[in-house]
Coordinates of C-alpha atoms in Angstrom, one line a residue:
M1 CA -38.1 13.0 -26.9
N2 CA -39.0 15.3 -24.1
K3 CA -38.3 18.8 -25.4
H4 CA -37.3 19.9 -21.9
F5 CA -34.6 17.2 -21.6
P6 CA -31.3 19.1 -21.1
I7 CA -29.2 18.9 -24.2
F8 CA -25.9 18.6 -22.3
L9 CA -27.3 15.4 -20.6
L10 CA -28.2 14.0 -24.0
V11 CA -24.7 14.6 -25.3
A12 CA -23.2 13.1 -22.1
L13 CA -25.3 9.9 -22.5
L14 CA -24.3 9.6 -26.1
L15 CA -20.6 10.0 -25.2
C16 CA -21.0 7.5 -22.4
N17 CA -22.5 4.9 -24.8
N18 CA -19.7 5.5 -27.4
L19 CA -17.1 5.3 -24.6
F20 CA -17.5 1.6 -23.9
S21 CA -18.2 0.5 -27.5
Q22 CA -14.5 0.9 -28.3
N23 CA -12.2 -2.1 -28.2
K24 CA -10.3 -0.7 -25.3
G25 CA -12.1 0.7 -22.3
I26 CA -11.0 3.5 -20.1
Q27 CA -7.9 2.6 -18.1
I28 CA -6.9 3.9 -14.7
A29 CA -3.5 3.0 -13.0
F30 CA -3.3 2.7 -9.2
L31 CA 0.1 3.3 -7.6
A32 CA -0.1 2.8 -3.9
D33 CA 2.4 3.3 -1.1
V34 CA 5.1 4.9 -3.2
H35 CA 6.7 6.3 0.0
F36 CA 8.6 8.8 -2.2
Q37 CA 11.8 10.2 -0.7
D38 CA 13.7 12.6 -2.9
L39 CA 17.2 11.2 -3.2
Y40 CA 18.4 14.2 -5.1
G41 CA 16.4 16.9 -3.4
D42 CA 17.7 19.9 -1.4
F43 CA 16.8 21.9 1.6
S44 CA 15.7 25.5 1.4
D45 CA 17.6 26.5 4.6
N46 CA 20.6 24.1 4.8
A47 CA 23.3 23.5 2.2
F48 CA 23.7 19.8 3.0
K49 CA 22.8 17.7 0.0
G50 CA 23.8 14.3 1.2
V51 CA 26.9 12.1 0.5
E52 CA 28.7 11.9 -2.8
N53 CA 28.3 8.6 -4.7
P54 CA 31.7 7.5 -6.1
K55 CA 29.8 5.8 -9.0
T56 CA 27.8 8.8 -10.2
K57 CA 29.7 11.7 -8.5
K58 CA 26.3 13.0 -7.5
K59 CA 25.2 13.7 -3.9
S60 CA 22.4 11.6 -2.5
L61 CA 20.1 12.2 0.5
L62 CA 19.6 8.5 1.4
R63 CA 18.7 6.5 4.4
T64 CA 21.0 3.6 5.6
M65 CA 20.6 0.1 4.3
N66 CA 20.4 -1.0 7.9
S67 CA 17.3 1.1 8.5
Q68 CA 15.4 0.0 5.4
L69 CA 16.1 -3.7 6.1
H70 CA 14.4 -3.2 9.5
S71 CA 11.5 -1.4 7.9
T72 CA 8.4 -2.8 6.1
R73 CA 9.2 -0.4 3.2
I74 CA 12.3 0.5 1.2
F75 CA 13.3 4.1 1.6
N76 CA 15.7 4.7 -1.3
E77 CA 15.4 2.3 -4.4
N78 CA 11.7 3.0 -4.6
Y79 CA 12.6 6.4 -6.1
F80 CA 13.8 4.6 -9.2
A81 CA 10.9 2.1 -9.1
F82 CA 8.4 5.0 -9.1
L83 CA 10.0 6.5 -12.2
S84 CA 10.0 3.0 -13.8
A85 CA 6.3 2.5 -13.1
L86 CA 5.4 5.9 -14.4
D87 CA 7.4 5.2 -17.6
D88 CA 5.4 2.0 -18.0
V89 CA 2.1 3.8 -17.4
A90 CA 3.1 6.4 -20.1
K91 CA 4.2 3.7 -22.5
R92 CA 0.8 2.0 -22.2
G93 CA -1.0 5.3 -23.0
I94 CA -2.8 5.4 -19.7
K95 CA -4.0 9.0 -18.9
I96 CA -5.4 8.6 -15.4
V97 CA -3.3 7.7 -12.3
A98 CA -4.6 7.4 -8.8
L99 CA -2.3 7.3 -5.7
P100 CA -4.1 5.8 -2.7
G101 CA -2.0 7.3 0.0
D102 CA 1.5 7.2 1.4
F103 CA 2.8 9.0 -1.7
T104 CA 5.6 10.3 0.5
D105 CA 7.4 9.0 3.5
D106 CA 6.1 11.3 6.3
G107 CA 5.2 14.3 4.1
Q108 CA 8.3 16.4 4.5
A109 CA 8.5 19.6 2.4
Y110 CA 11.5 18.5 0.4
N111 CA 9.9 15.2 -0.5
L112 CA 6.6 17.0 -1.5
R113 CA 8.6 19.3 -3.7
G114 CA 10.4 16.4 -5.4
L115 CA 7.1 14.5 -5.9
K116 CA 5.4 17.5 -7.4
Q117 CA 8.2 18.0 -9.8
I118 CA 8.0 14.5 -11.1
L119 CA 4.2 14.5 -11.4
D120 CA 4.4 17.8 -13.2
E121 CA 6.9 16.4 -15.7
Y122 CA 4.8 13.4 -16.5
Q123 CA 1.6 15.5 -16.7
K124 CA 3.2 17.9 -19.1
K125 CA 5.0 15.3 -21.3
Y126 CA 2.4 12.6 -21.5
G127 CA -0.9 14.3 -20.6
I128 CA -1.3 12.1 -17.5
R129 CA -3.7 13.3 -14.8
F130 CA -2.9 12.4 -11.2
F131 CA -5.4 12.1 -8.4
I132 CA -4.2 11.7 -4.8
T133 CA -5.7 10.7 -1.5
T134 CA -4.0 10.8 1.9
G135 CA -2.4 8.0 3.9
N136 CA -1.1 7.8 7.5
H137 CA 2.3 8.9 6.3
D138 CA 1.0 12.0 4.6
P139 CA 0.1 13.5 6.9
V140 CA 1.4 11.9 10.1
S141 CA -0.7 14.3 12.1
P142 CA -3.5 16.7 11.0
F143 CA -1.1 19.6 11.6
R144 CA 2.5 20.3 10.8
K145 CA 4.8 18.4 13.3
N146 CA 8.5 18.7 14.1
G147 CA 10.5 15.6 13.3
G148 CA 13.3 14.0 11.5
K149 CA 15.4 10.8 11.1
S150 CA 18.5 9.6 12.7
D151 CA 19.3 7.1 10.0
F152 CA 20.4 9.1 7.0
L153 CA 23.8 8.0 5.6
G154 CA 26.9 10.2 6.4
E155 CA 30.1 10.6 4.4
D156 CA 32.0 8.0 6.4
G157 CA 29.3 5.4 6.1
S158 CA 27.9 6.0 9.6
P159 CA 24.3 7.3 10.2
I160 CA 23.6 11.0 10.8
N161 CA 20.7 13.0 12.2
I162 CA 18.6 15.3 10.1
F163 CA 15.9 17.0 12.2
S164 CA 13.6 20.1 12.0
N165 CA 14.8 21.5 15.3
K166 CA 17.4 20.9 17.9
N167 CA 15.0 19.9 20.6
S168 CA 13.9 16.8 18.6
V169 CA 17.4 15.4 18.4
K170 CA 18.4 12.6 20.7
D171 CA 21.9 12.6 22.1
N172 CA 23.3 9.7 20.1
G173 CA 26.7 11.1 19.2
Q174 CA 25.9 11.4 15.5
E175 CA 26.6 14.4 13.3
T176 CA 23.4 16.5 13.1
F177 CA 21.9 18.8 10.4
I178 CA 18.9 21.0 11.1
T179 CA 16.3 22.0 8.4
K180 CA 12.7 23.0 8.6
D181 CA 12.1 21.0 5.4
I182 CA 12.2 17.7 7.2
A183 CA 9.3 18.6 9.5
M184 CA 6.2 16.4 8.8
C185 CA 3.7 18.6 7.0
G186 CA 0.1 18.7 8.0
Y187 CA -3.0 18.7 5.8
F188 CA -2.7 22.4 5.0
E189 CA 0.8 22.2 3.6
I190 CA 0.2 19.0 1.6
M191 CA -3.0 20.4 0.2
D192 CA -1.3 23.6 -0.8
M193 CA 1.7 22.0 -2.5
L194 CA -0.2 19.3 -4.3
E195 CA -3.5 21.2 -5.0
E196 CA -3.6 20.4 -8.7
F197 CA -3.7 16.6 -8.1
G198 CA -7.3 16.3 -7.1
F199 CA -7.4 18.2 -3.8
Y200 CA -9.0 21.2 -5.5
P201 CA -11.3 21.3 -8.6
S202 CA -9.9 21.9 -12.0
E203 CA -11.5 23.4 -15.1
K204 CA -10.3 20.3 -16.9
D205 CA -12.8 18.1 -14.9
L206 CA -16.5 17.8 -15.6
F207 CA -17.4 17.6 -11.9
W208 CA -15.8 17.9 -8.5
E209 CA -17.2 17.9 -5.0
S210 CA -16.2 17.6 -1.4
P211 CA -18.3 16.2 1.5
Y212 CA -19.2 19.7 2.7
E213 CA -21.3 21.3 0.0
H214 CA -23.4 18.7 -1.9
S215 CA -25.1 19.9 -5.0
S216 CA -26.7 18.1 -7.9
Y217 CA -24.7 17.2 -11.0
E218 CA -27.0 19.2 -13.2
N219 CA -26.3 22.4 -11.2
Y220 CA -22.5 21.9 -11.1
S221 CA -20.4 25.1 -11.3
F222 CA -16.6 25.2 -11.3
K223 CA -16.6 28.6 -9.5
K224 CA -18.9 27.2 -6.8
A225 CA -16.8 24.1 -6.4
L226 CA -13.6 26.2 -6.2
K227 CA -15.2 28.3 -3.4
S228 CA -16.4 25.2 -1.5
S229 CA -13.0 23.5 -1.7
E230 CA -11.2 26.1 0.5
Y231 CA -9.2 24.5 3.3
S232 CA -11.2 26.3 6.1
K233 CA -14.5 24.8 4.7
R234 CA -13.4 21.2 4.8
M235 CA -13.4 20.6 8.5
Y236 CA -15.2 18.3 10.9
E237 CA -15.3 17.5 14.6
V238 CA -13.5 14.2 15.1
S239 CA -14.0 14.4 18.9
P240 CA -15.7 17.2 21.0
G241 CA -13.7 20.4 20.5
F242 CA -11.2 18.9 18.0
I243 CA -11.7 20.3 14.5
I244 CA -9.6 18.7 11.8
P245 CA -9.7 18.5 8.0
D246 CA -11.1 15.9 5.7
L247 CA -9.7 16.0 2.2
S248 CA -12.2 13.6 0.5
Y249 CA -13.4 14.5 -2.9
V250 CA -15.2 13.0 -6.0
V251 CA -14.0 14.0 -9.5
E252 CA -15.1 13.3 -13.1
P253 CA -11.9 13.5 -15.1
V254 CA -13.5 11.9 -18.2
N255 CA -17.1 11.6 -19.1
G256 CA -18.9 8.7 -17.3
I257 CA -16.2 8.0 -14.7
W258 CA -16.4 9.3 -11.1
L259 CA -13.3 8.8 -9.0
L260 CA -14.1 8.8 -5.3
A261 CA -11.0 9.7 -3.3
L262 CA -11.8 9.0 0.4
D263 CA -9.7 10.5 3.1
G264 CA -9.7 7.4 5.4
N265 CA -7.5 9.1 8.1
T266 CA -9.2 9.4 11.4
Y267 CA -6.8 11.2 13.9
L268 CA -8.2 10.7 17.4
P269 CA -6.9 12.9 20.2
K270 CA -4.8 11.4 22.9
N271 CA -6.1 13.7 25.6
L272 CA -9.4 15.6 25.3
S273 CA -8.1 18.1 27.9
N274 CA -5.1 19.1 25.8
D275 CA -4.6 21.6 23.1
P276 CA -6.8 20.6 20.0
T277 CA -4.3 22.2 17.7
D278 CA -1.2 20.4 19.1
P279 CA 0.0 18.0 16.4
D280 CA 1.5 15.7 19.1
N281 CA -1.9 15.3 20.7
F282 CA -3.2 13.0 18.0
N283 CA -2.8 9.2 17.7
S284 CA -1.7 7.7 14.4
A285 CA -4.4 7.0 11.8
S286 CA -2.8 3.7 10.8
I287 CA -5.6 1.6 12.2
G288 CA -7.7 2.6 9.2
Y289 CA -11.5 2.5 8.9
N290 CA -12.3 1.0 12.3
N291 CA -12.7 4.5 13.8
I292 CA -14.9 5.8 10.9
L293 CA -18.3 4.6 12.3
S294 CA -17.8 6.3 15.7
N295 CA -15.7 9.4 14.7
K296 CA -16.2 10.2 11.0
R297 CA -19.8 9.2 10.3
H298 CA -20.3 12.2 7.9
L299 CA -18.1 10.4 5.3
I300 CA -20.5 7.5 5.1
D301 CA -23.5 9.8 4.7
W302 CA -21.7 11.6 1.9
V303 CA -20.8 8.4 0.1
K304 CA -24.5 7.5 0.1
K305 CA -25.4 10.8 -1.5
I306 CA -22.6 10.5 -4.1
S307 CA -23.6 6.9 -5.0
K308 CA -27.2 7.9 -5.6
E309 CA -26.1 10.9 -7.7
A310 CA -23.8 8.7 -9.7
E311 CA -26.5 6.2 -10.4
K312 CA -29.0 8.9 -11.3
N313 CA -26.7 10.3 -13.8
N314 CA -25.3 7.0 -15.2
K315 CA -21.8 7.5 -13.8
I316 CA -19.5 4.7 -12.9
L317 CA -18.3 5.2 -9.3
I318 CA -14.8 3.9 -8.5
A319 CA -13.5 4.5 -5.0
F320 CA -10.0 4.6 -3.7
T321 CA -8.6 5.2 -0.3
H322 CA -5.5 4.3 1.7
Y323 CA -7.1 1.7 3.9
P324 CA -8.7 -1.7 3.1
M325 CA -12.5 -2.2 3.6
V326 CA -12.4 -6.0 3.5
D327 CA -10.4 -8.9 5.1
Y328 CA -7.0 -9.2 3.4
N329 CA -5.8 -12.4 5.0
D330 CA -7.9 -14.8 2.9
G331 CA -9.8 -16.0 5.9
A332 CA -6.7 -16.8 7.9
S333 CA -7.0 -14.0 10.5
E334 CA -8.5 -16.2 13.3
N335 CA -5.7 -18.8 12.7
I336 CA -3.1 -16.1 12.9
K337 CA -4.5 -14.7 16.1
N338 CA -4.5 -18.2 17.6
L339 CA -0.9 -18.7 16.6
L340 CA 0.7 -15.2 17.3
G341 CA -1.8 -13.3 19.3
E342 CA -4.3 -10.6 18.4
S343 CA -1.8 -7.7 18.4
K344 CA 0.6 -9.3 15.8
W345 CA 0.7 -9.5 12.0
Q346 CA -1.0 -6.1 11.6
L347 CA -4.3 -7.7 12.9
D348 CA -5.1 -4.4 14.6
R349 CA -5.5 -2.9 11.1
M350 CA -8.0 -5.5 10.0
P351 CA -11.3 -3.8 9.1
H352 CA -14.3 -5.0 11.1
D353 CA -16.9 -6.9 9.1
S354 CA -19.3 -4.0 9.6
I355 CA -17.0 -1.7 7.5
A356 CA -17.6 -3.6 4.3
K357 CA -21.4 -3.8 4.9
V358 CA -21.7 -0.1 5.7
F359 CA -19.9 1.0 2.5
A360 CA -21.7 -1.6 0.4
D361 CA -25.0 -0.3 1.7
A362 CA -23.8 3.2 1.0
G363 CA -23.5 2.2 -2.7
L364 CA -19.8 1.3 -3.2
K365 CA -19.1 -1.7 -5.4
L366 CA -15.4 -1.4 -6.3
H367 CA -12.7 0.0 -4.1
F368 CA -8.9 0.2 -4.4
A369 CA -6.6 0.4 -1.3
G370 CA -3.0 0.3 -0.1
H371 CA -1.5 0.7 3.3
L372 CA -0.5 -3.0 3.9
H373 CA 2.0 -3.4 1.0
I374 CA 0.3 -6.6 -0.1
N375 CA -1.3 -7.8 -3.3
D376 CA -4.8 -9.1 -2.5
T377 CA -8.4 -9.3 -3.7
G378 CA -11.2 -9.3 -1.1
I379 CA -14.8 -9.9 -1.9
K380 CA -17.8 -9.5 0.3
T381 CA -21.3 -10.4 -0.8
F382 CA -24.5 -9.7 1.2
E383 CA -27.9 -11.2 1.4
N384 CA -29.5 -8.0 0.1
G385 CA -27.7 -8.7 -3.2
K386 CA -24.9 -6.1 -2.8
M387 CA -21.2 -6.8 -3.3
L388 CA -18.1 -5.0 -2.5
V389 CA -14.7 -5.8 -4.1
N390 CA -11.7 -4.5 -2.4
V391 CA -8.5 -4.5 -4.4
Q392 CA -5.2 -4.2 -2.4
V393 CA -2.7 -2.5 -4.6
P394 CA 0.9 -3.7 -3.9
S395 CA 3.6 -1.2 -2.9
L396 CA 6.4 -0.1 -5.1
A397 CA 8.6 -0.1 -2.0
A398 CA 8.2 -3.7 -1.0
Y399 CA 8.0 -7.3 -2.3
L400 CA 6.4 -7.8 -4.8
P401 CA 6.7 -4.4 -6.3
G402 CA 4.0 -3.4 -8.8
Y403 CA 0.8 -1.5 -9.6
K404 CA -2.7 -2.2 -10.8
I405 CA -4.5 -1.3 -14.0
L406 CA -8.3 -1.1 -14.0
T407 CA -9.9 -1.3 -17.4
V408 CA -13.6 -0.2 -17.4
N409 CA -15.3 -2.2 -20.1
S410 CA -18.9 -1.3 -19.1
P411 CA -20.7 -0.1 -16.0
T412 CA -20.8 -3.7 -14.7
D413 CA -17.7 -5.2 -16.4
F414 CA -14.1 -4.5 -15.3
D415 CA -10.7 -6.0 -15.8
V416 CA -8.0 -5.7 -13.1
E417 CA -4.4 -6.5 -13.9
T418 CA -1.2 -6.4 -11.8
V419 CA 1.9 -5.0 -13.4
S420 CA 5.0 -6.3 -11.7
I421 CA 8.0 -3.9 -11.7
T422 CA 11.0 -6.2 -12.1
D423 CA 13.7 -4.5 -14.1
V424 CA 14.3 -1.0 -12.8
P425 CA 17.0 1.1 -14.4
R426 CA 19.5 2.5 -11.8
F427 CA 18.1 0.3 -9.0
D428 CA 21.7 -0.4 -8.0
E429 CA 23.0 3.2 -8.2
L430 CA 23.4 3.5 -4.5
F431 CA 25.2 0.2 -3.9
P432 CA 28.7 1.7 -3.6
L433 CA 27.4 3.8 -0.7
Y434 CA 25.9 0.8 1.0
Q435 CA 29.3 -0.9 0.7
K436 CA 30.8 2.0 2.6
E437 CA 28.1 1.7 5.3
F438 CA 28.7 -2.1 5.6
D439 CA 32.4 -1.5 6.0
A440 CA 31.8 1.1 8.7
L441 CA 29.5 -1.3 10.6
K442 CA 32.1 -4.1 10.3
S443 CA 34.9 -1.9 11.6
Q444 CA 32.8 -0.9 14.6
G445 CA 32.1 -4.6 15.4
A446 CA 28.3 -4.3 15.0
K447 CA 26.3 -7.4 15.8
D448 CA 23.5 -8.7 13.6
S449 CA 24.6 -6.7 10.6
W450 CA 22.6 -6.9 7.4
N451 CA 23.6 -9.4 4.7
I452 CA 26.0 -7.9 2.2
D453 CA 24.8 -10.3 -0.5
I454 CA 21.8 -8.0 -1.1
L455 CA 24.3 -5.9 -3.2
K456 CA 24.7 -8.9 -5.5
T457 CA 21.0 -8.8 -6.6
K458 CA 20.6 -8.4 -10.4
N459 CA 17.2 -6.6 -10.6
Y460 CA 14.6 -4.8 -8.5
H461 CA 12.4 -7.8 -8.0
D462 CA 15.3 -9.8 -6.5
F463 CA 16.3 -6.8 -4.4
T464 CA 12.8 -6.5 -2.8
L465 CA 12.8 -10.3 -2.3
F466 CA 16.1 -10.1 -0.5
H467 CA 14.7 -7.1 1.5
L468 CA 11.8 -9.2 2.6
K469 CA 14.1 -12.0 3.7
E470 CA 16.2 -9.7 5.8
L471 CA 13.1 -8.0 7.2
V472 CA 11.7 -11.4 8.3
R473 CA 15.0 -12.3 9.9
L474 CA 15.9 -9.0 11.6
R475 CA 12.4 -7.7 12.6
L476 CA 9.3 -9.8 11.9
V477 CA 10.4 -13.0 13.5
P478 CA 11.8 -11.4 16.7
S479 CA 8.7 -9.1 17.1
D480 CA 5.8 -11.3 16.0
W481 CA 6.6 -15.0 16.7
P482 CA 6.7 -16.9 20.1
K483 CA 10.4 -17.4 20.9
D484 CA 10.0 -21.0 22.1
F485 CA 8.0 -22.0 19.0
I486 CA 10.6 -20.5 16.6
E487 CA 13.6 -22.0 18.5
K488 CA 12.0 -25.5 18.3
A489 CA 10.6 -25.2 14.7
S490 CA 13.8 -23.7 13.2
K491 CA 15.6 -27.0 13.9
L492 CA 13.2 -29.0 11.7
S493 CA 13.8 -30.1 8.1
G494 CA 10.9 -30.7 5.7
E495 CA 11.4 -34.4 6.4
D496 CA 11.1 -33.8 10.2
L497 CA 7.9 -31.9 9.6
F498 CA 6.5 -34.7 7.5
Y499 CA 7.1 -37.3 10.2
L500 CA 5.6 -35.0 12.9
S501 CA 2.4 -34.7 10.7
I502 CA 1.6 -38.4 10.5
D503 CA 1.3 -41.6 12.5
T504 CA 4.9 -42.8 12.3
T505 CA 3.9 -46.5 12.9
N506 CA 2.6 -46.6 9.3
S507 CA 5.3 -44.5 7.6
S508 CA 8.1 -47.0 6.7
K509 CA 7.1 -47.2 3.1
I510 CA 6.9 -43.5 2.5
N511 CA 9.6 -41.8 0.5
T512 CA 10.4 -38.5 2.2
G513 CA 13.7 -37.7 0.4
K514 CA 12.1 -34.8 -1.5
F515 CA 11.2 -33.1 1.7
K516 CA 14.8 -32.8 2.7
T517 CA 15.5 -30.0 0.2
W518 CA 13.9 -27.3 2.5
N519 CA 13.4 -26.6 6.2
F520 CA 11.0 -24.7 8.4
E521 CA 12.8 -21.4 8.0
D522 CA 12.2 -21.7 4.2
A523 CA 8.5 -22.4 4.8
L524 CA 8.3 -19.4 7.2
F525 CA 9.8 -17.1 4.5
N526 CA 7.5 -18.6 1.9
L527 CA 4.6 -17.8 4.2
Y528 CA 5.6 -14.1 4.2
Q529 CA 6.0 -14.2 0.4
L530 CA 2.5 -15.5 0.0
Q531 CA 1.2 -12.9 2.5
S532 CA 2.8 -10.1 0.5
A533 CA 2.3 -11.2 -3.1
D534 CA -0.5 -13.8 -2.9
E535 CA -0.6 -16.0 -6.0
L536 CA 2.2 -14.0 -7.6
A537 CA 4.6 -15.4 -5.0
K538 CA 4.2 -18.8 -6.6
K539 CA 6.6 -17.6 -9.3
D540 CA 9.3 -17.6 -6.7
I541 CA 8.5 -20.8 -4.8
P542 CA 9.2 -24.3 -6.2
E543 CA 6.1 -26.1 -7.4
R544 CA 7.2 -29.3 -5.6
R545 CA 7.5 -27.5 -2.3
L546 CA 4.0 -26.0 -2.7
L547 CA 2.6 -29.5 -3.2
Q548 CA 4.5 -30.7 -0.1
F549 CA 3.0 -27.9 1.9
K550 CA -0.4 -29.1 0.9
I551 CA 0.4 -32.6 2.0
L552 CA 1.6 -31.4 5.3
H553 CA -1.5 -29.3 5.8
E554 CA -3.7 -32.3 5.0
N555 CA -1.7 -34.5 7.4
F556 CA -1.8 -32.1 10.3
E557 CA -5.5 -31.6 9.8
K558 CA -6.0 -35.3 10.4
L559 CA -3.7 -35.3 13.4
N560 CA -5.6 -35.5 16.7
T561 CA -3.3 -34.4 19.4
A562 CA -3.1 -32.3 22.6
D563 CA 0.6 -31.4 22.0
K564 CA 0.9 -27.7 21.9
F565 CA 3.8 -27.6 19.5
L566 CA 2.1 -29.9 17.0
N567 CA -1.1 -27.8 17.1
Q568 CA 1.0 -24.7 16.5
L569 CA 2.5 -26.4 13.4
K570 CA -1.1 -27.4 12.4
T571 CA -2.2 -23.8 12.6
F572 CA 1.0 -22.6 10.7
F573 CA 0.3 -24.8 7.7
S574 CA -3.4 -23.9 7.8
V575 CA -2.4 -20.2 7.5
L576 CA 0.0 -21.0 4.7
M577 CA -2.6 -22.8 2.7
K578 CA -5.2 -20.1 3.1
L579 CA -2.8 -17.4 2.0
S580 CA -1.8 -19.4 -1.1
S581 CA -5.4 -20.1 -2.2
G582 CA -7.2 -16.8 -2.1
D583 CA -9.2 -15.0 -4.8
P584 CA -7.4 -14.0 -8.1
V585 CA -5.0 -11.1 -7.8
D586 CA -2.9 -11.2 -11.0
H587 CA -5.4 -10.6 -13.8
F588 CA -9.1 -11.0 -13.4
K589 CA -12.5 -9.8 -14.5
I590 CA -15.2 -8.4 -12.2
N591 CA -18.8 -8.8 -13.2
L592 CA -20.9 -6.8 -10.9
K593 CA -24.2 -7.9 -12.5
K594 CA -23.5 -11.6 -11.9
R595 CA -21.5 -10.9 -8.7
K596 CA -18.6 -13.0 -9.9
I597 CA -14.9 -12.7 -10.4
L598 CA -13.2 -14.6 -13.2
N599 CA -9.5 -15.4 -13.2
L600 CA -8.0 -14.5 -16.6
K601 CA -4.5 -15.9 -16.0
Q602 CA -3.4 -19.1 -14.4
L603 CA 0.0 -18.7 -12.8
K604 CA 2.5 -21.6 -12.9
P605 CA 4.9 -22.0 -9.9
I606 CA 8.6 -22.3 -10.7
K607 CA 10.0 -25.8 -11.2
D608 CA 12.6 -27.2 -8.7

């Protein structure tokens, strides 16, 4: 052996070899889009603590059921789901947890305090390390921004306003409370409050670095890293004259594993002539990575350096950010665009094909993301032999609630498992307050009120399924789908759809009785289930119906017609089939050496 070979590198290599020889590899849990809102928090400058729950006699700061059934995320019950998921993580003995953005719902100070308290408790009790990256809801703007919500629940069941200043409140006749703690924090406040969860280096870690002061692994110093991590030193020019932070970092929490937390937010200014520090002069970052190439190129250059450094030092690089890098519609995006238009179904958030190639060329192989509240696996392979696997982590605040566990078996062998959060203690704790809200809406003669039957759900899984159904009815269909198509299609039974899909002159001997048990609206809801949960949705859809969808798809594909409506139905079932037959999402193995993914669990649909 070379006598000049550094002894600490020798020890590290020996530890790395022993690390993967054990029966159980290193495990990392990914909890995305928690959208934490502190139901039992308080304000530092206002005594209001919410409404008293007759069931618990405790006061709760909750949003109305009406507001969350019009939202793509649940605001209240996800509080309990988050605790349930963390309990499950602790029970499994997992010691590393990554949160790929939207860990709060708009980064208000009282929510950040509540989140920190919970993470501190689990860190102290179970020895869990938490690593966070930012999403478009934390922060909403690079700098602290006034705001608030007009849909908190009041004592009489009606909505109330809670805002950070009086000037932000619309004259809606509702009771109003003012507190600075509901302003939307910027990078500085979030970084300051959650500093110990990856945003700054820790002496517990073997390595930490930001994009702004690259140094070799061999020369790493905690003191130097701490100095380079200061907020003022982590800035870049997103547009001429507009200097904003980038909180990306890479960390080695255990020997051999580098977690790459990428800040995928790119906040572009609305007006280059306006104040570059005005928080209202920035567009949302929700579009994701599509602005990276033009406005945040330094991030890609840094990823290249980190990838090379990881390879040089035999480190396994695992990236996580808020936004996807690969197509998440299972190849159905063009069909969706033809059916609904290019601005619907979150198509504006679809990463360009160039994004996957750029990051794969930079050295990324495995990436975990959130943002879309869906369960999906996207794979891109390239002619140069490189491959990028993008794992979409489901949200705990939407159907189908869950999180992902990554097991690192070796530098090229990984298992990914989805843990569904079904039974959540206390998920129905707020139901008496929703009953009060529903009664208030009814007494006021409100139209299109939400369905009270959601309060009959028996577990959190069923609650999120009901939430999705109401969301489709109250928001997604009215906003995304052509009105004339929906009005016409909604009148059709499964049997009607079957006859429309074939040449009826030869259909007299076909038994269509089994198609009568469902209608187009059922199929539309199933489409959204499959979009959200992928193959896991098949647990909630009758097996016979899935087979009938396949028959309809095959029939429509053979149908040669110029009829606009029939072609829309053809596209509809094409989308449905693609969303139901994507890459494995439940439990699968990734082999980077062979560039293959192996399904480890075959799901069975429910019987009729």
